[in-house]
Tab-separated table of C-alpha atoms in Angstrom:
chain	number	residue	atom	x	y	z
A	6	MET	CA	135.625	54.955	42.942
A	7	SER	CA	136.001	52.224	45.533
A	8	THR	CA	134.058	49.567	43.593
A	9	GLU	CA	135.012	48.680	40.057
A	10	ILE	CA	132.520	49.728	37.406
A	11	LYS	CA	131.354	46.655	35.507
A	12	ALA	CA	128.508	48.137	33.480
A	13	PHE	CA	128.511	51.463	31.632
A	14	VAL	CA	124.897	52.331	30.988
A	15	PHE	CA	123.927	55.109	28.616
A	16	ASP	CA	120.752	57.070	28.191
A	17	ALA	CA	119.959	57.460	24.470
A	18	TYR	CA	118.147	60.706	23.665
A	19	GLY	CA	120.350	63.725	24.234
A	20	THR	CA	123.191	61.582	25.558
A	21	LEU	CA	124.241	59.347	22.656
A	22	PHE	CA	121.946	60.941	20.064
A	23	ASP	CA	121.297	64.583	19.300
A	24	VAL	CA	117.509	64.990	19.490
A	25	HIS	CA	117.779	68.350	17.794
A	26	SER	CA	119.259	66.877	14.641
A	27	VAL	CA	115.613	66.767	13.443
A	28	LYS	CA	115.589	70.567	13.410
A	29	GLU	CA	116.425	70.807	9.707
A	30	LYS	CA	113.630	68.419	8.797
A	31	CYS	CA	111.206	70.456	10.930
A	32	GLU	CA	112.450	73.604	9.193
A	33	GLU	CA	111.891	71.993	5.793
A	34	PHE	CA	108.190	71.399	6.544
A	35	TYR	CA	107.626	74.494	8.676
A	36	PRO	CA	109.911	77.281	7.417
A	37	GLY	CA	111.056	79.679	10.116
A	38	LYS	CA	109.725	77.438	12.879
A	39	GLY	CA	112.062	74.426	12.820
A	40	GLU	CA	113.958	75.469	15.912
A	41	LYS	CA	110.839	76.155	17.971
A	42	ILE	CA	109.077	72.971	16.896
A	43	SER	CA	112.138	70.874	17.690
A	44	GLN	CA	112.451	72.455	21.159
A	45	VAL	CA	108.764	72.167	22.086
A	46	TRP	CA	108.684	68.624	20.687
A	47	ARG	CA	111.415	67.525	23.066
A	48	THR	CA	110.029	69.421	26.061
A	49	LYS	CA	106.558	67.950	25.608
A	50	GLN	CA	107.938	64.460	24.957
A	51	ILE	CA	109.567	64.484	28.390
A	52	GLU	CA	106.575	66.164	30.048
A	53	TYR	CA	104.122	63.643	28.619
A	54	SER	CA	106.165	60.651	29.800
A	55	ASN	CA	106.215	62.176	33.304
A	56	LEU	CA	102.502	62.981	33.274
A	57	ARG	CA	101.396	59.607	31.921
A	58	GLN	CA	103.479	57.881	34.576
A	59	LEU	CA	101.970	60.058	37.317
A	60	MET	CA	98.429	59.541	36.034
A	61	GLY	CA	98.914	55.777	35.654
A	62	ASN	CA	98.135	56.128	31.994
A	63	TYR	CA	101.021	54.484	30.155
A	64	GLU	CA	101.528	54.728	26.409
A	65	THR	CA	104.714	53.813	24.542
A	66	PHE	CA	107.350	56.460	23.931
A	67	LEU	CA	106.639	56.241	20.210
A	68	THR	CA	103.025	57.264	20.826
A	69	ILE	CA	104.149	59.987	23.213
A	70	THR	CA	106.683	61.237	20.680
A	71	LYS	CA	103.955	61.534	18.040
A	72	ASP	CA	101.647	63.291	20.512
A	73	ALA	CA	104.397	65.710	21.526
A	74	LEU	CA	105.122	66.488	17.880
A	75	LYS	CA	101.451	67.209	17.262
A	76	TYR	CA	101.384	69.604	20.217
A	77	ALA	CA	104.576	71.326	19.050
A	78	ILE	CA	103.139	71.867	15.582
A	79	LYS	CA	99.888	73.294	16.967
A	80	ALA	CA	101.750	75.503	19.458
A	81	SER	CA	103.610	76.942	16.475
A	82	GLU	CA	100.277	77.651	14.774
A	83	GLU	CA	101.043	75.257	11.954
A	84	GLU	CA	99.045	72.445	10.384
A	85	TRP	CA	99.658	68.869	11.462
A	86	GLY	CA	99.458	66.332	8.643
A	87	GLU	CA	99.840	62.569	8.446
A	88	GLU	CA	102.547	62.684	5.788
A	89	LYS	CA	104.578	65.263	7.687
A	90	GLU	CA	104.259	63.268	10.896
A	91	LYS	CA	105.438	60.152	9.118
A	92	ALA	CA	108.472	61.932	7.699
A	93	LEU	CA	109.397	63.587	11.005
A	94	ILE	CA	109.049	60.372	12.987
A	95	GLU	CA	111.180	58.676	10.337
A	96	ALA	CA	113.777	61.426	10.933
A	97	TYR	CA	113.600	60.665	14.655
A	98	LEU	CA	114.720	57.106	13.892
A	99	GLN	CA	117.789	58.549	12.201
A	100	LEU	CA	119.062	61.032	14.759
A	101	THR	CA	122.793	61.605	14.525
A	102	HIS	CA	124.991	60.507	17.381
A	103	TYR	CA	127.474	62.849	18.993
A	104	PRO	CA	130.960	62.833	17.425
A	105	GLU	CA	132.828	61.261	20.369
A	106	VAL	CA	130.393	58.397	20.996
A	107	GLU	CA	131.890	55.648	18.873
A	108	ARG	CA	135.504	56.287	19.919
A	109	VAL	CA	134.581	56.253	23.613
A	110	LEU	CA	132.542	53.057	23.326
A	111	VAL	CA	135.347	51.263	21.488
A	112	GLN	CA	137.757	52.047	24.333
A	113	LEU	CA	135.321	50.539	26.843
A	114	LYS	CA	134.758	47.313	24.936
A	115	ASP	CA	135.999	45.084	27.794
A	116	LYS	CA	133.125	46.319	29.962
A	117	THR	CA	129.405	45.622	29.785
A	118	LEU	CA	127.939	48.406	27.674
A	119	ALA	CA	124.218	49.064	27.574
A	120	VAL	CA	121.656	51.578	26.409
A	121	PHE	CA	118.845	52.248	28.859
A	122	SER	CA	116.140	54.502	27.501
A	123	ASN	CA	112.565	55.692	27.869
A	124	GLY	CA	112.285	54.901	24.165
A	125	SER	CA	110.275	51.851	23.177
A	126	HIS	CA	112.049	49.230	21.072
A	127	ASP	CA	110.094	50.246	17.967
A	128	MET	CA	112.009	53.525	17.954
A	129	LEU	CA	115.159	52.640	19.878
A	130	ASP	CA	116.201	49.562	17.911
A	131	PRO	CA	116.045	51.114	14.421
A	132	LEU	CA	117.832	54.211	15.738
A	133	ILE	CA	120.768	52.259	17.136
A	134	GLN	CA	120.794	49.927	14.142
A	135	GLN	CA	121.170	52.743	11.605
A	136	SER	CA	123.844	54.442	13.727
A	137	GLY	CA	126.208	51.496	13.247
A	138	LEU	CA	126.751	51.356	17.037
A	139	SER	CA	124.811	48.140	17.642
A	140	PRO	CA	127.820	45.790	17.723
A	141	LEU	CA	129.318	47.837	20.560
A	142	PHE	CA	126.420	47.272	22.965
A	143	ASP	CA	125.719	44.176	25.035
A	144	ALA	CA	122.140	45.198	25.781
A	145	ILE	CA	119.469	47.625	24.615
A	146	ILE	CA	117.092	48.074	27.547
A	147	SER	CA	113.796	49.890	27.250
A	148	VAL	CA	111.520	50.992	30.084
A	149	ASP	CA	108.709	49.689	27.887
A	150	GLU	CA	109.620	46.180	29.058
A	151	VAL	CA	108.170	47.113	32.456
A	152	LYS	CA	106.092	50.167	31.479
A	153	GLN	CA	107.783	52.344	34.058
A	154	TYR	CA	109.265	55.567	32.790
A	155	LYS	CA	112.443	57.026	34.178
A	156	PRO	CA	112.894	58.550	36.725
A	157	THR	CA	110.815	56.021	38.728
A	158	PRO	CA	112.999	53.736	40.869
A	159	ALA	CA	111.248	50.749	39.246
A	160	SER	CA	112.627	51.726	35.841
A	161	TYR	CA	116.274	51.789	36.980
A	162	ASP	CA	115.677	48.591	38.907
A	163	HIS	CA	114.627	46.927	35.679
A	164	ALA	CA	117.902	47.963	34.045
A	165	LEU	CA	119.841	46.653	37.012
A	166	LYS	CA	118.116	43.268	36.943
A	167	THR	CA	118.628	42.953	33.203
A	168	LEU	CA	122.350	43.602	33.578
A	169	ASN	CA	122.776	41.234	36.510
A	170	VAL	CA	125.364	43.344	38.339
A	171	LYS	CA	125.343	45.152	41.677
A	172	ARG	CA	123.850	48.608	41.938
A	173	GLU	CA	127.178	50.232	42.772
A	174	GLU	CA	128.898	48.519	39.834
A	175	VAL	CA	126.843	50.594	37.397
A	176	LEU	CA	127.971	53.931	36.025
A	177	PHE	CA	125.014	55.650	34.439
A	178	MET	CA	125.448	58.404	31.869
A	179	SER	CA	122.824	60.915	30.840
A	180	SER	CA	122.783	64.469	29.572
A	181	ASN	CA	119.360	64.924	31.138
A	182	GLY	CA	119.516	66.357	34.638
A	183	TRP	CA	116.248	64.711	35.681
A	184	ASP	CA	117.522	61.310	34.522
A	185	ILE	CA	120.788	61.669	36.407
A	186	SER	CA	118.825	62.665	39.513
A	187	GLY	CA	116.618	59.592	39.145
A	188	ALA	CA	119.606	57.262	38.708
A	189	LYS	CA	121.369	58.776	41.708
A	190	ASN	CA	118.160	58.487	43.740
A	191	PHE	CA	118.075	54.781	42.846
A	192	GLY	CA	121.693	54.227	43.817
A	193	PHE	CA	123.643	54.092	40.572
A	194	ARG	CA	126.867	55.989	40.275
A	195	THR	CA	126.280	58.815	37.869
A	196	ALA	CA	128.148	60.853	35.292
A	197	TRP	CA	126.176	63.822	34.072
A	198	ILE	CA	127.068	64.629	30.482
A	199	ASN	CA	126.361	68.324	30.710
A	200	ARG	CA	126.433	69.172	27.004
A	201	ASN	CA	124.651	72.502	27.443
A	202	GLU	CA	126.488	73.918	30.480
A	203	LEU	CA	123.374	73.907	32.638
A	204	PRO	CA	123.285	74.234	36.438
A	205	ILE	CA	122.904	71.090	38.552
A	206	GLU	CA	119.248	70.310	39.269
A	207	GLU	CA	118.196	71.463	42.750
A	208	LEU	CA	116.959	68.064	43.903
A	209	ASN	CA	119.614	67.197	46.489
A	210	LEU	CA	120.850	64.437	44.200
A	211	ALA	CA	124.028	65.855	42.729
A	212	PRO	CA	125.780	63.643	40.165
A	213	ASP	CA	128.982	61.897	41.220
A	214	THR	CA	130.785	63.527	38.377
A	215	ILE	CA	130.133	65.924	35.504
A	216	TYR	CA	131.695	65.970	32.042
A	217	SER	CA	131.017	68.158	29.024
A	218	ASP	CA	130.955	65.117	26.741
A	219	LEU	CA	131.450	61.352	26.963
A	220	ASN	CA	135.252	61.459	26.812
A	221	GLY	CA	135.334	62.116	30.554
A	222	ILE	CA	133.972	58.700	31.441
A	223	LEU	CA	137.132	56.969	30.247
A	224	LYS	CA	138.588	57.847	33.669
A	225	TRP	CA	136.253	55.199	35.123
A	226	LYS	CA	137.633	52.415	32.950
B	15	MET	CA	75.723	68.847	32.299
B	16	SER	CA	73.406	66.032	33.358
B	17	THR	CA	74.427	66.080	37.033
B	18	GLU	CA	74.293	69.294	39.022
B	19	ILE	CA	77.636	70.722	40.033
B	20	LYS	CA	77.835	70.959	43.802
B	21	ALA	CA	81.489	71.826	44.274
B	22	PHE	CA	83.516	74.315	42.244
B	23	VAL	CA	87.156	73.477	42.857
B	24	PHE	CA	89.928	75.836	41.815
B	25	ASP	CA	93.604	75.311	41.265
B	26	ALA	CA	95.552	78.224	42.786
B	27	TYR	CA	98.772	79.000	40.910
B	28	GLY	CA	98.094	80.325	37.424
B	29	THR	CA	94.342	79.878	37.841
B	30	LEU	CA	93.314	82.215	40.684
B	31	PHE	CA	96.735	83.832	41.130
B	32	ASP	CA	99.132	85.186	38.554
B	33	VAL	CA	102.459	83.460	39.257
B	34	HIS	CA	104.239	85.947	37.045
B	35	SER	CA	103.258	88.874	39.215
B	36	VAL	CA	106.646	88.237	40.902
B	37	LYS	CA	108.373	89.303	37.690
B	38	GLU	CA	108.850	92.900	38.842
B	39	LYS	CA	110.419	91.769	42.097
B	40	CYS	CA	112.747	89.429	40.164
B	41	GLU	CA	113.631	92.334	37.860
B	42	GLU	CA	114.393	94.535	40.853
B	43	PHE	CA	117.009	92.088	42.144
B	44	TYR	CA	118.239	90.877	38.758
B	45	PRO	CA	117.930	93.719	36.251
B	46	GLY	CA	117.229	92.588	32.685
B	47	LYS	CA	116.532	89.025	33.822
B	48	GLY	CA	113.232	89.300	35.714
B	49	GLU	CA	111.196	87.793	32.924
B	50	LYS	CA	113.515	84.839	32.374
B	51	ILE	CA	113.913	84.090	36.079
B	52	SER	CA	110.145	84.199	36.612
B	53	GLN	CA	109.558	81.825	33.665
B	54	VAL	CA	112.258	79.304	34.616
B	55	TRP	CA	111.187	79.483	38.259
B	56	ARG	CA	107.654	78.377	37.363
B	57	THR	CA	108.797	75.726	34.853
B	58	LYS	CA	111.193	74.155	37.345
B	59	GLN	CA	108.665	74.367	40.183
B	60	ILE	CA	106.276	72.181	38.191
B	61	GLU	CA	109.064	69.891	36.951
B	62	TYR	CA	110.429	69.315	40.453
B	63	SER	CA	107.013	68.408	41.861
B	64	ASN	CA	106.608	65.870	39.037
B	65	LEU	CA	110.116	64.457	39.479
B	66	ARG	CA	109.939	64.175	43.261
B	67	GLN	CA	106.629	62.369	42.966
B	68	LEU	CA	108.057	59.969	40.378
B	69	MET	CA	111.190	59.337	42.428
B	70	GLY	CA	109.220	58.825	45.644
B	71	ASN	CA	111.119	61.688	47.168
B	72	TYR	CA	108.511	64.102	48.511
B	73	GLU	CA	109.302	67.583	49.752
B	74	THR	CA	106.765	70.336	50.391
B	75	PHE	CA	105.899	72.768	47.624
B	76	LEU	CA	107.512	75.567	49.621
B	77	THR	CA	110.838	73.713	49.570
B	78	ILE	CA	110.393	72.926	45.884
B	79	THR	CA	109.561	76.564	45.155
B	80	LYS	CA	112.780	77.671	46.864
B	81	ASP	CA	114.776	75.017	44.984
B	82	ALA	CA	113.237	76.056	41.665
B	83	LEU	CA	114.058	79.700	42.355
B	84	LYS	CA	117.657	78.777	43.106
B	85	TYR	CA	117.911	76.897	39.817
B	86	ALA	CA	116.326	79.788	37.892
B	87	ILE	CA	118.812	82.259	39.354
B	88	LYS	CA	121.781	80.023	38.519
B	89	ALA	CA	120.449	79.336	35.006
B	90	SER	CA	120.421	83.099	34.507
B	91	GLU	CA	124.046	83.258	35.642
B	92	GLU	CA	123.176	85.344	38.665
B	93	GLU	CA	124.063	85.017	42.335
B	94	TRP	CA	121.644	83.381	44.724
B	95	GLY	CA	121.508	85.007	48.164
B	96	GLU	CA	119.571	84.291	51.350
B	97	GLU	CA	118.124	87.808	51.574
B	98	LYS	CA	116.998	87.796	47.970
B	99	GLU	CA	115.417	84.372	48.373
B	100	LYS	CA	113.564	85.566	51.446
B	101	ALA	CA	112.214	88.615	49.635
B	102	LEU	CA	111.199	86.664	46.521
B	103	ILE	CA	109.461	83.935	48.512
B	104	GLU	CA	107.703	86.676	50.462
B	105	ALA	CA	106.556	88.093	47.097
B	106	TYR	CA	105.270	84.628	46.179
B	107	LEU	CA	102.972	84.792	49.210
B	108	GLN	CA	101.515	88.006	47.811
B	109	LEU	CA	100.789	87.079	44.217
B	110	THR	CA	97.976	89.105	42.708
B	111	HIS	CA	94.769	87.347	41.754
B	112	TYR	CA	93.251	87.744	38.318
B	113	PRO	CA	90.767	90.624	37.965
B	114	GLU	CA	87.606	88.525	37.474
B	115	VAL	CA	88.199	86.108	40.378
B	116	GLU	CA	86.329	87.843	43.182
B	117	ARG	CA	83.263	88.740	41.118
B	118	VAL	CA	82.925	85.162	39.824
B	119	LEU	CA	83.301	83.617	43.278
B	120	VAL	CA	80.678	85.938	44.765
B	121	GLN	CA	78.166	84.806	42.143
B	122	LEU	CA	78.804	81.168	43.057
B	123	LYS	CA	78.390	81.660	46.803
B	124	ASP	CA	75.517	79.168	47.083
B	125	LYS	CA	77.836	76.369	45.961
B	126	THR	CA	80.706	74.669	47.742
B	127	LEU	CA	83.833	76.570	46.726
B	128	ALA	CA	87.292	75.175	47.313
B	129	VAL	CA	90.919	75.714	46.440
B	130	PHE	CA	92.861	72.552	45.652
B	131	SER	CA	96.549	73.125	45.123
B	132	ASN	CA	99.982	71.540	45.026
B	133	GLY	CA	100.981	74.345	47.376
B	134	SER	CA	101.594	73.451	50.998
B	135	HIS	CA	99.563	75.317	53.611
B	136	ASP	CA	102.582	77.367	54.671
B	137	MET	CA	102.444	79.132	51.326
B	138	LEU	CA	98.818	78.659	50.291
B	139	ASP	CA	97.147	79.958	53.461
B	140	PRO	CA	99.024	83.281	53.700
B	141	LEU	CA	98.495	83.803	49.952
B	142	ILE	CA	94.731	83.392	50.150
B	143	GLN	CA	94.562	85.315	53.413
B	144	GLN	CA	96.261	88.416	51.987
B	145	SER	CA	94.129	88.263	48.840
B	146	GLY	CA	90.965	88.909	50.837
B	147	LEU	CA	89.304	85.900	49.161
B	148	SER	CA	89.332	83.641	52.237
B	149	PRO	CA	85.713	84.280	53.289
B	150	LEU	CA	84.512	83.094	49.868
B	151	PHE	CA	86.001	79.597	50.186
B	152	ASP	CA	84.590	76.661	52.124
B	153	ALA	CA	87.840	74.705	51.998
B	154	ILE	CA	91.534	75.167	51.249
B	155	ILE	CA	92.850	71.744	50.305
B	156	SER	CA	96.555	71.019	49.857
B	157	VAL	CA	98.113	67.884	48.365
B	158	ASP	CA	100.554	68.138	51.257
B	159	GLU	CA	97.874	66.579	53.478
B	160	VAL	CA	98.504	63.296	51.651
B	161	LYS	CA	101.916	64.044	50.103
B	162	GLN	CA	100.687	63.201	46.619
B	163	TYR	CA	101.256	65.844	43.983
B	164	LYS	CA	98.815	66.493	41.181
B	165	PRO	CA	98.344	64.948	38.649
B	166	THR	CA	98.368	61.608	40.551
B	167	PRO	CA	94.867	60.127	40.941
B	168	ALA	CA	95.501	59.901	44.702
B	169	SER	CA	95.789	63.677	44.925
B	170	TYR	CA	92.392	64.368	43.289
B	171	ASP	CA	90.899	61.573	45.364
B	172	HIS	CA	92.011	63.392	48.484
B	173	ALA	CA	90.197	66.538	47.348
B	174	LEU	CA	87.082	64.515	46.588
B	175	LYS	CA	87.054	62.869	50.009
B	176	THR	CA	87.590	66.194	51.744
B	177	LEU	CA	84.632	67.728	49.909
B	178	ASN	CA	82.342	64.768	50.535
B	179	VAL	CA	80.556	64.963	47.183
B	180	LYS	CA	80.379	62.616	44.204
B	181	ARG	CA	83.108	62.679	41.584
B	182	GLU	CA	80.747	63.913	38.869
B	183	GLU	CA	79.440	66.705	41.097
B	184	VAL	CA	82.827	68.424	40.993
B	185	LEU	CA	83.770	71.013	38.400
B	186	PHE	CA	87.509	71.515	38.509
B	187	MET	CA	89.138	74.646	37.131
B	188	SER	CA	92.788	75.035	36.231
B	189	SER	CA	94.780	77.082	33.766
B	190	ASN	CA	97.405	74.334	33.717
B	191	GLY	CA	96.871	71.820	30.932
B	192	TRP	CA	98.575	69.022	32.870
B	193	ASP	CA	96.327	69.642	35.883
B	194	ILE	CA	93.167	69.609	33.780
B	195	SER	CA	94.354	66.347	32.190
B	196	GLY	CA	94.942	64.821	35.613
B	197	ALA	CA	91.523	65.901	36.893
B	198	LYS	CA	89.806	64.546	33.797
B	199	ASN	CA	91.779	61.310	34.115
B	200	PHE	CA	90.481	61.001	37.680
B	201	GLY	CA	86.881	61.651	36.654
B	202	PHE	CA	86.151	65.257	37.591
B	203	ARG	CA	84.367	67.470	35.152
B	204	THR	CA	86.842	70.037	33.960
B	205	ALA	CA	86.944	73.622	32.778
B	206	TRP	CA	90.298	74.604	31.362
B	207	ILE	CA	90.963	78.292	31.969
B	208	ASN	CA	93.142	78.787	28.928
B	209	ARG	CA	94.559	82.185	29.783
B	210	ASN	CA	97.418	81.943	27.293
B	211	GLU	CA	95.607	80.571	24.235
B	212	LEU	CA	97.578	77.330	24.233
B	213	PRO	CA	96.667	74.146	22.336
B	214	ILE	CA	94.961	71.319	24.212
B	215	GLU	CA	97.465	68.852	25.654
B	216	GLU	CA	97.837	65.743	23.487
B	217	LEU	CA	97.033	63.267	26.242
B	218	ASN	CA	93.625	62.020	25.071
B	219	LEU	CA	92.046	63.761	28.044
B	220	ALA	CA	90.430	66.830	26.536
B	221	PRO	CA	88.724	69.183	28.997
B	222	ASP	CA	84.914	69.238	29.073
B	223	THR	CA	84.982	72.921	28.379
B	224	ILE	CA	87.451	75.721	27.769
B	225	TYR	CA	87.185	79.382	28.751
B	226	SER	CA	89.622	82.251	28.403
B	227	ASP	CA	89.012	83.327	32.009
B	228	LEU	CA	86.846	82.317	34.964
B	229	ASN	CA	83.732	84.176	33.802
B	230	GLY	CA	82.841	81.200	31.607
B	231	ILE	CA	82.199	78.898	34.540
B	232	LEU	CA	79.109	80.855	35.591
B	233	LYS	CA	77.262	78.826	32.931
B	234	TRP	CA	77.622	75.821	35.266
B	235	LYS	CA	75.834	77.533	38.160
């Protein structure tokens, strides 16, 4: 920890917000399949952002999230419908945040605090707004501003330029192993919020530090 | 089918060869966990090739396959070991091919037949050699020759240039939805070998045709 951390930068989905808090809503529409739909939805959402980036075929994360939901519903042998999609996407704008988030952010209020997400502003902004966390953040940064999904180096570079700090002054938090690998690859310092007790990704890009929730990052204050 | 198909190009893993034929070997070393290890191994293998491409951090598919195996073993709370890795990678060089493969290839022998895979030659060549299918192929093409994983357009372009045909004269076969999407995105004609009755990927790149195994492609002869 030789250089002082000036900016604490947080991934949104899975890190601040519980993406599986839509499970109940999925269950309501598709009884007995809420869990599966929620899981496949998330898996495909990440896969589609990777694939579109690789194919050079960018669409916003909102579009991708709708597409992933449609796939998840079909993979569960259920019927997609416009009304159900509308309601489930609405639920995605109201994901709950993890219990420790607000308390941790408040204790870091002297630092630059930012969200940096694959989410486009049309889904990210309402989500953070309804959570009541908005006043705690100095910046909400979306990859959509440069149309480069994480984990491309260009995406993290966009966050860095927006924040106007040095690379090594950033501590980046994500619960997603692939996102932590991408941030480390770019040169951020990284704290993997390993909420599900998973192994470290085998990409030769181990995180600088690992915590089970966001409380751990207060050591970097 | 306005233009005649001159080259029939096959993905290897999952399309010609059953990647889960290593399940028994996994089960032998890790009783009760063979199925899970085999599944996670394949999932992570694909994920790592995507992530390394996105991060600009290329390693060969053999390295990635070893890394993915290591992750799968750890995720199953089992012990990785050098001897076990050696034996399981050896098994990966001896995957069984699907029952219809040889008969279909023989019937297409007047056409250009090629394998085009993310696999590096150090794993692809021994695999095809031991299968006895080698004499049926005109070319074994690996993305490693250009260090561009599928589904990047540059990877399919490499296959096209190697084959020296026109884009629309290629019929590309894969059982992997993401690979079929990438090939379609590039401009190949595509036959999705949907061995597991999955929904079409929601990427606005539907395959030209879908068959449950390779027999269907004989219609394109």
